[in-house]
Short mmCIF file of C-alpha atoms and ligand atoms in Angstrom, two decimals:
data_model
loop_
_atom_site.label_atom_id
_atom_site.label_comp_id
_atom_site.label_asym_id
_atom_site.label_seq_id
_atom_site.Cartn_x
_atom_site.Cartn_y
_atom_site.Cartn_z
CA UNK A 50 115.76 107.75 151.10
CA UNK A 51 119.03 106.51 148.59
CA UNK A 52 121.65 104.07 151.03
CA UNK A 53 124.18 106.24 151.52
CA UNK A 54 127.34 105.17 149.65
CA UNK A 55 130.70 103.61 152.02
CA UNK A 56 133.62 102.95 151.06
CA UNK A 57 135.90 101.17 153.14
CA UNK A 58 140.23 102.37 152.76
CA UNK A 59 141.88 100.08 153.72
CA UNK A 60 145.77 99.44 154.15
CA UNK A 61 149.05 99.20 156.26
CA UNK A 62 149.54 103.42 157.31
CA UNK A 63 152.37 102.60 158.54
CA UNK A 64 152.61 106.35 158.73
CA UNK A 65 149.43 107.45 156.28
CA UNK A 66 150.91 109.65 153.65
CA UNK A 67 150.32 112.49 151.73
CA UNK A 68 149.84 110.16 148.58
CA UNK A 69 146.62 108.89 150.82
CA UNK A 70 145.41 112.06 152.51
CA UNK A 71 144.80 112.87 148.88
CA UNK A 72 143.56 109.67 148.21
CA UNK A 73 141.21 110.14 150.53
CA UNK A 74 140.10 113.32 150.07
CA UNK A 75 139.08 112.54 146.15
CA UNK A 76 137.00 109.92 147.23
CA UNK A 77 134.67 111.60 149.08
CA UNK A 78 134.03 114.13 145.87
CA UNK A 79 132.15 110.13 144.82
CA UNK A 80 131.03 108.28 148.65
CA UNK A 81 129.39 109.78 151.27
CA UNK A 82 131.62 108.01 153.52
CA UNK A 83 135.20 106.77 153.47
CA UNK A 84 135.78 104.81 156.16
CA UNK A 85 139.95 103.93 156.52
CA UNK A 86 140.45 101.06 158.14
CA UNK A 87 144.00 99.93 158.81
CA UNK A 88 144.34 96.45 158.56
CA UNK A 89 145.99 93.83 161.59
CA UNK A 90 147.81 91.07 160.73
CA UNK A 91 149.20 89.44 163.89
CA UNK A 92 151.16 86.50 162.19
CA UNK A 93 153.38 89.61 160.34
CA UNK A 94 153.91 92.35 161.84
CA UNK A 95 157.13 94.10 161.13
CA UNK A 96 155.15 98.12 161.23
CA UNK A 97 157.15 100.73 162.75
CA UNK A 98 154.52 101.83 164.33
CA UNK A 99 151.92 100.38 166.69
CA UNK A 100 148.46 99.80 165.40
CA UNK A 101 146.76 102.67 168.23
CA UNK A 102 149.52 104.58 167.28
CA UNK A 103 148.60 104.61 163.51
CA UNK A 104 144.99 104.26 164.56
CA UNK A 105 145.77 107.94 166.58
CA UNK A 106 148.09 109.30 163.97
CA UNK A 107 145.12 108.41 161.26
CA UNK A 108 142.56 110.19 163.28
CA UNK A 109 144.70 113.49 163.35
CA UNK A 110 145.35 113.90 159.96
CA UNK A 111 141.95 113.05 159.21
CA UNK A 112 140.28 115.35 161.82
CA UNK A 113 139.57 118.25 159.23
CA UNK A 114 137.24 116.12 157.15
CA UNK A 115 134.78 115.42 159.75
CA UNK A 116 132.25 113.35 160.48
CA UNK A 117 132.50 111.78 156.99
CA UNK A 118 135.08 110.39 157.25
CA UNK A 119 135.72 107.15 160.13
CA UNK A 120 138.83 105.45 161.17
CA UNK A 121 138.60 102.05 162.11
CA UNK A 122 141.37 98.88 162.33
CA UNK A 123 140.25 95.44 161.35
CA UNK A 124 141.53 91.88 161.20
CA UNK A 125 141.08 88.79 159.08
CA UNK A 126 139.27 89.16 155.77
CA UNK A 127 139.06 92.42 154.45
CA UNK A 128 135.69 91.30 152.77
CA UNK A 129 133.85 90.42 156.06
CA UNK A 130 134.70 93.34 157.37
CA UNK A 131 133.32 95.89 154.51
CA UNK A 132 130.28 93.64 155.28
CA UNK A 133 129.83 94.16 158.36
CA UNK A 134 130.34 97.79 158.26
CA UNK A 135 127.83 98.24 154.99
CA UNK A 136 130.28 99.15 153.32
CA UNK A 137 130.48 98.16 148.88
CA UNK A 138 133.10 99.69 147.42
CA UNK A 139 136.87 99.25 148.92
CA UNK A 140 138.92 102.14 147.85
CA UNK A 141 143.08 101.54 146.51
CA UNK A 142 145.32 103.68 145.59
CA UNK A 143 147.10 102.60 141.77
CA UNK A 144 151.17 104.16 141.66
CA UNK A 145 152.89 102.59 139.16
CA UNK A 146 152.78 99.47 137.49
CA UNK A 147 154.19 98.23 140.04
CA UNK A 148 151.66 98.44 142.38
CA UNK A 149 148.96 96.68 139.39
CA UNK A 150 149.67 93.16 139.48
CA UNK A 151 149.31 92.80 143.71
CA UNK A 152 146.12 94.72 143.66
CA UNK A 153 145.00 93.35 140.29
CA UNK A 154 145.17 89.41 142.35
CA UNK A 155 143.42 91.01 145.72
CA UNK A 156 141.04 92.54 143.78
CA UNK A 157 140.04 89.15 141.90
CA UNK A 158 140.26 87.47 144.91
CA UNK A 159 138.17 89.61 147.29
CA UNK A 160 135.86 89.62 143.78
CA UNK A 161 135.41 85.87 144.49
CA UNK A 162 135.42 85.62 148.08
CA UNK A 163 132.32 88.82 147.80
CA UNK A 164 131.15 88.71 144.07
CA UNK A 165 128.60 92.41 145.45
CA UNK A 166 131.70 94.06 147.15
CA UNK A 167 133.65 96.49 144.39
CA UNK A 168 137.30 97.23 144.20
CA UNK A 169 137.42 100.80 142.90
CA UNK A 170 141.47 102.12 141.86
CA UNK A 171 142.12 105.47 141.76
CA UNK A 172 144.97 106.61 140.21
CA UNK A 173 148.06 108.71 142.36
CA UNK A 174 147.88 112.42 142.75
CA UNK A 175 149.80 113.33 140.47
CA UNK A 176 152.48 114.71 142.72
CA UNK A 177 152.78 111.48 145.16
CA UNK A 178 153.35 108.96 142.26
CA UNK A 179 156.81 107.93 143.78
CA UNK A 180 155.56 108.41 147.55
CA UNK A 181 155.25 105.37 149.87
CA UNK A 182 155.43 104.65 153.70
CA UNK A 183 158.04 102.44 153.14
CA UNK A 184 160.36 105.49 151.34
CA UNK A 185 159.32 107.81 153.91
CA UNK A 186 160.61 105.83 156.47
CA UNK A 187 164.07 105.06 154.49
CA UNK A 188 164.61 108.85 153.78
CA UNK A 189 163.13 109.59 157.86
CA UNK A 190 165.99 107.59 159.23
CA UNK A 191 168.17 108.13 157.10
CA UNK A 192 168.10 111.75 157.97
CA UNK A 193 166.11 112.97 155.05
CA UNK A 194 163.32 115.64 154.95
CA UNK A 195 160.05 114.85 154.18
CA UNK A 196 158.32 117.35 155.36
CA UNK A 197 156.85 117.34 151.89
CA UNK A 198 155.10 114.27 152.18
CA UNK A 199 152.83 113.46 155.01
CA UNK A 200 150.56 115.44 157.67
CA UNK A 201 152.57 117.42 160.61
CA UNK A 202 151.85 115.46 163.26
CA UNK A 203 152.97 112.14 160.72
CA UNK A 204 156.38 114.55 160.41
CA UNK A 205 156.54 115.00 164.45
CA UNK A 206 155.98 111.35 165.41
CA UNK A 207 158.64 109.36 162.88
CA UNK A 208 161.27 112.17 164.37
CA UNK A 209 160.34 111.38 167.48
CA UNK A 210 160.98 107.89 166.13
CA UNK A 211 163.63 107.67 165.22
CA UNK A 212 164.76 109.75 168.45
CA UNK A 213 164.26 106.65 169.85
P1 ADP B 80 149.12 98.35 152.45
O1 ADP B 80 150.05 97.62 153.16
O2 ADP B 80 148.01 97.64 152.02
O3 ADP B 80 149.63 98.37 150.32
P2 ADP B 80 149.06 101.22 151.71
O4 ADP B 80 149.53 101.67 153.96
O5 ADP B 80 150.70 101.54 151.55
O6 ADP B 80 148.80 99.54 152.10
O7 ADP B 80 148.38 101.86 151.08
C1 ADP B 80 147.49 101.47 151.15
C2 ADP B 80 146.67 102.29 150.19
O8 ADP B 80 146.76 103.13 149.11
C3 ADP B 80 147.20 101.11 148.63
O9 ADP B 80 145.86 100.53 147.59
C4 ADP B 80 148.47 102.10 148.06
O10 ADP B 80 148.09 101.61 146.66
C5 ADP B 80 147.18 103.33 147.99
N1 ADP B 80 148.64 104.52 147.82
C6 ADP B 80 150.09 104.53 148.89
N2 ADP B 80 150.65 105.37 148.68
C7 ADP B 80 149.69 106.20 147.75
C8 ADP B 80 150.18 107.40 146.93
N3 ADP B 80 150.90 108.06 147.21
N4 ADP B 80 149.46 107.65 145.64
C9 ADP B 80 148.45 106.83 146.03
N5 ADP B 80 148.15 105.67 145.49
C10 ADP B 80 148.57 105.56 147.39
#
């Protein structure tokens, strides 16, 4: 039997947006399984949501995709984590030119670290090219409406967070 194709989609997901969801959905056309992996960096944690909150939000947001999407977190090198879970491919999204340099560097470094692991870049969905978790937080913080940009469960959590 052919080995199942597993991709890991790493990120901060602070919080998950419709841009991320779009990428997951499109990745499922190529891979048998997509592991959404929240990166944990204990030395530099300036995230709005705790890891537990992010895990719960992502799990709820991808529930509709069923068992082909798994949600997890990892600490340390992504290449080690990918190997552990049997992923052959890292998925990253590209929005604008500004994403390119950082993503390019990281992909090259990851290839140095593990030549068998490939990074696949997916172009953002047309209507999401300006969408980032950072911008969503900024807009909510200023009282703006982000209901078109994040899943419903995330919208609720964002509102609650900023009402705190
Ligand atoms: P990181 O902190 O690792 O950049 P993010 O959670 O911000 O993590 O993003 C994870 C991945 O998803 C990155 O590759 C990022 O470029 C991509 N991404 C984020 N928002 C979008 C979007 N609107 N369209 C396409 N890709 C996106």
